[in-house]
Coordinates of C-alpha atoms and ligand atoms in Angstrom, one line a residue:
G1 CA 36.9 -9.1 -47.8
R2 CA 39.3 -10.8 -45.5
G3 CA 38.0 -9.1 -42.3
N4 CA 34.5 -10.4 -43.1
M5 CA 35.7 -14.0 -43.7
S6 CA 37.6 -14.1 -40.4
R7 CA 34.6 -12.7 -38.6
Q8 CA 32.4 -15.5 -40.1
R9 CA 35.1 -18.1 -39.0
L10 CA 35.0 -16.6 -35.4
L11 CA 31.2 -16.8 -35.3
G12 CA 31.2 -20.3 -36.7
A13 CA 33.7 -21.4 -34.1
R14 CA 31.8 -19.9 -31.3
L15 CA 28.4 -21.5 -32.0
P16 CA 28.7 -25.3 -32.4
T17 CA 25.5 -27.1 -31.3
Q18 CA 27.0 -28.3 -28.0
T19 CA 27.9 -24.7 -27.0
Q20 CA 24.4 -23.5 -27.9
E21 CA 22.8 -26.1 -25.6
N22 CA 25.1 -25.1 -22.8
E23 CA 24.3 -21.4 -23.3
M24 CA 20.5 -22.2 -23.1
T25 CA 21.1 -24.1 -19.8
D26 CA 23.0 -21.1 -18.5
I27 CA 20.1 -18.7 -19.4
K28 CA 17.6 -20.9 -17.5
D29 CA 19.8 -21.2 -14.4
R30 CA 20.5 -17.4 -14.5
V31 CA 16.8 -16.5 -14.7
D32 CA 16.1 -19.0 -11.8
Q33 CA 18.8 -17.3 -9.8
W34 CA 17.5 -13.7 -10.6
L35 CA 14.0 -14.8 -9.6
R36 CA 15.3 -16.0 -6.3
D37 CA 17.2 -12.7 -5.9
A38 CA 14.0 -10.8 -6.6
H39 CA 12.2 -13.0 -4.0
A40 CA 14.8 -12.1 -1.4
M41 CA 14.4 -8.4 -2.4
E42 CA 10.6 -8.6 -1.8
E43 CA 11.1 -10.2 1.6
Q44 CA 13.4 -7.3 2.5
A45 CA 10.8 -4.8 1.1
E46 CA 8.1 -6.4 3.2
T47 CA 10.3 -6.0 6.4
M48 CA 11.1 -2.4 5.5
L49 CA 7.6 -1.3 4.6
N50 CA 6.1 -3.1 7.6
G51 CA 8.5 -1.2 9.9
Q52 CA 7.7 2.1 8.4
A53 CA 3.9 1.6 8.4
M54 CA 4.1 0.7 12.1
R55 CA 6.2 3.7 13.1
I56 CA 4.5 6.5 11.0
E57 CA 2.0 8.4 13.1
N58 CA 1.7 11.9 11.8
Y59 CA 1.7 11.4 8.0
P60 CA -1.6 9.6 7.2
T61 CA -1.3 9.8 3.4
L62 CA 2.2 8.4 3.4
K63 CA 1.2 5.7 5.9
A64 CA -1.8 4.7 3.7
R65 CA 0.4 4.5 0.5
I66 CA 3.0 2.4 2.3
E67 CA 0.3 0.0 3.6
Q68 CA -1.1 -0.3 0.0
H69 CA 2.4 -1.1 -1.3
L70 CA 3.0 -3.5 1.6
E71 CA 0.0 -5.6 0.4
E72 CA 1.2 -5.3 -3.2
T73 CA 4.7 -6.5 -2.1
K74 CA 3.2 -9.6 -0.4
R75 CA 1.4 -10.5 -3.6
Q76 CA 4.6 -9.9 -5.6
R77 CA 6.5 -12.4 -3.4
A78 CA 3.7 -15.0 -3.9
R79 CA 3.7 -14.4 -7.6
L80 CA 7.5 -14.9 -7.8
E81 CA 7.2 -18.1 -5.7
A82 CA 4.6 -19.4 -8.3
C83 CA 7.1 -18.5 -11.2
I84 CA 10.0 -20.3 -9.5
E85 CA 7.8 -23.4 -8.8
R86 CA 6.4 -23.5 -12.4
R87 CA 9.9 -23.3 -13.8
G88 CA 10.8 -26.3 -11.7
A89 CA 13.6 -24.4 -10.0
S90 CA 14.6 -25.4 -6.5
S91 CA 13.1 -23.0 -4.0
S92 CA 15.4 -24.3 -1.2
G93 CA 17.8 -21.3 -1.7
I94 CA 15.0 -18.8 -1.3
K95 CA 15.3 -18.5 2.5
D96 CA 19.1 -18.3 2.5
M97 CA 19.0 -15.2 0.2
A98 CA 16.7 -13.3 2.6
M99 CA 19.6 -11.5 4.4
K100 CA 21.3 -10.3 1.2
F101 CA 19.9 -6.8 1.2
T102 CA 19.8 -6.4 5.0
A103 CA 23.1 -4.5 5.3
M104 CA 22.2 -2.0 2.6
M105 CA 18.8 -1.3 4.1
Q106 CA 20.2 -1.0 7.6
N107 CA 22.5 1.7 6.3
L108 CA 19.6 3.5 4.7
S109 CA 17.1 3.2 7.5
G110 CA 18.7 1.7 10.6
V111 CA 19.6 4.7 12.6
F112 CA 16.6 7.0 12.9
A113 CA 17.1 10.5 14.1
G114 CA 14.3 13.0 14.3
D115 CA 14.0 13.0 10.5
E116 CA 13.0 9.3 10.4
V117 CA 10.1 9.9 8.0
V118 CA 12.2 11.8 5.5
K119 CA 15.0 9.2 5.7
G120 CA 12.4 6.5 5.2
V121 CA 11.0 8.1 2.0
L122 CA 14.6 8.4 0.7
A123 CA 15.3 4.7 1.4
S124 CA 12.0 3.7 -0.2
Y125 CA 12.6 5.7 -3.3
T126 CA 16.1 4.2 -3.6
F127 CA 14.7 0.7 -3.0
E128 CA 11.9 1.1 -5.6
H129 CA 14.5 1.9 -8.3
M130 CA 16.5 -1.2 -7.4
E131 CA 13.3 -3.1 -7.8
I132 CA 12.4 -1.4 -11.2
A133 CA 15.9 -2.3 -12.5
S134 CA 15.7 -5.9 -11.3
Y135 CA 12.3 -6.5 -13.0
R136 CA 13.3 -4.8 -16.2
I137 CA 16.3 -7.1 -16.3
L138 CA 14.1 -10.1 -15.4
V139 CA 11.5 -9.3 -18.2
A140 CA 14.3 -9.3 -20.8
A141 CA 16.0 -12.4 -19.4
A142 CA 12.7 -14.4 -19.1
E143 CA 11.8 -13.5 -22.7
A144 CA 15.3 -14.7 -23.8
D145 CA 14.5 -17.9 -21.9
G146 CA 11.2 -18.2 -23.7
D147 CA 9.3 -18.0 -20.5
M148 CA 6.6 -15.5 -21.5
E149 CA 4.5 -16.0 -18.4
T150 CA 7.4 -15.0 -16.1
A151 CA 8.1 -12.0 -18.3
R152 CA 4.4 -11.0 -18.1
V153 CA 4.4 -11.3 -14.2
C154 CA 7.6 -9.3 -13.9
E155 CA 6.2 -6.6 -16.2
E156 CA 3.1 -6.3 -14.0
I157 CA 5.2 -6.2 -10.8
C158 CA 7.5 -3.6 -12.4
A159 CA 4.4 -1.4 -13.0
E160 CA 3.6 -1.5 -9.3
E161 CA 7.1 -0.5 -8.4
E162 CA 7.1 2.3 -10.9
A163 CA 3.7 3.6 -9.5
M164 CA 5.2 3.6 -6.0
A165 CA 8.3 5.4 -7.1
A166 CA 6.2 8.0 -8.9
W167 CA 4.0 8.5 -5.8
L168 CA 7.1 9.1 -3.7
E169 CA 8.6 11.4 -6.3
E170 CA 5.4 13.5 -6.3
N171 CA 5.0 13.6 -2.5
M172 CA 8.6 13.7 -1.0
G173 CA 8.9 17.5 -1.2
E174 CA 5.6 18.0 0.6
I175 CA 6.5 15.3 3.3
A176 CA 9.9 17.0 3.9
I177 CA 8.1 20.4 4.3
Q178 CA 5.6 18.9 6.7
H179 CA 8.5 17.5 8.7
L180 CA 10.3 20.8 8.9
V181 CA 7.1 22.7 9.9
R182 CA 6.3 20.1 12.6
Q183 CA 9.9 20.3 13.9
E184 CA 9.8 24.1 14.0
A185 CA 6.5 24.0 15.8
S186 CA 7.8 21.6 18.5
L187 CA 10.9 23.8 19.0
E188 CA 8.7 26.9 19.5
E189 CA 6.7 24.9 22.0
A190 CA 9.8 23.9 23.9
K191 CA 10.8 27.5 24.2
R192 CA 7.6 28.5 25.9
Ligands
MG201 MG1 8.4 -5.1 -4.8
FE202 FE1 8.3 -2.0 -4.3

């Protein structure tokens, strides 16, 4: 019918060869940019996890899991750098991006009250989900760009973020209870 014909005309008008080439260039640039964003995100993760690992004293299981993820995070950053280099993208912008997530993380973890550990778990759980979303987007975008190696790397990194989020999900209730019990015990002690 007429509707179908005009749709074909629209599609035909939208996809001349020149436009297609421009769109492919846009995809590559966008994937490069998202890889740099992910790199900045991992630098922020490293700062946050390092700070938590140093401050936690009374929660050895949480501390050990954070230290494990800190090592994973350092490898993730290095793997992203390898992807950015292999794609021939400029890595000069990498350092400039590092402060991008600082404000958000300061809001989540900057002012520590007595419930520092619980607030830290909350911030980490939130951060892991930002990472999971970022890598799922990157996997799809890298595949669209035909860069299967970057897609594979981002899939593997994403699995580490999902594992960390799952661990936090399983343990956050217990950590909160431990905190409440410790706090009550110290209040009782102060009364004596
Ligand atoms: Mg990460
Ligand atoms: Fe992570």
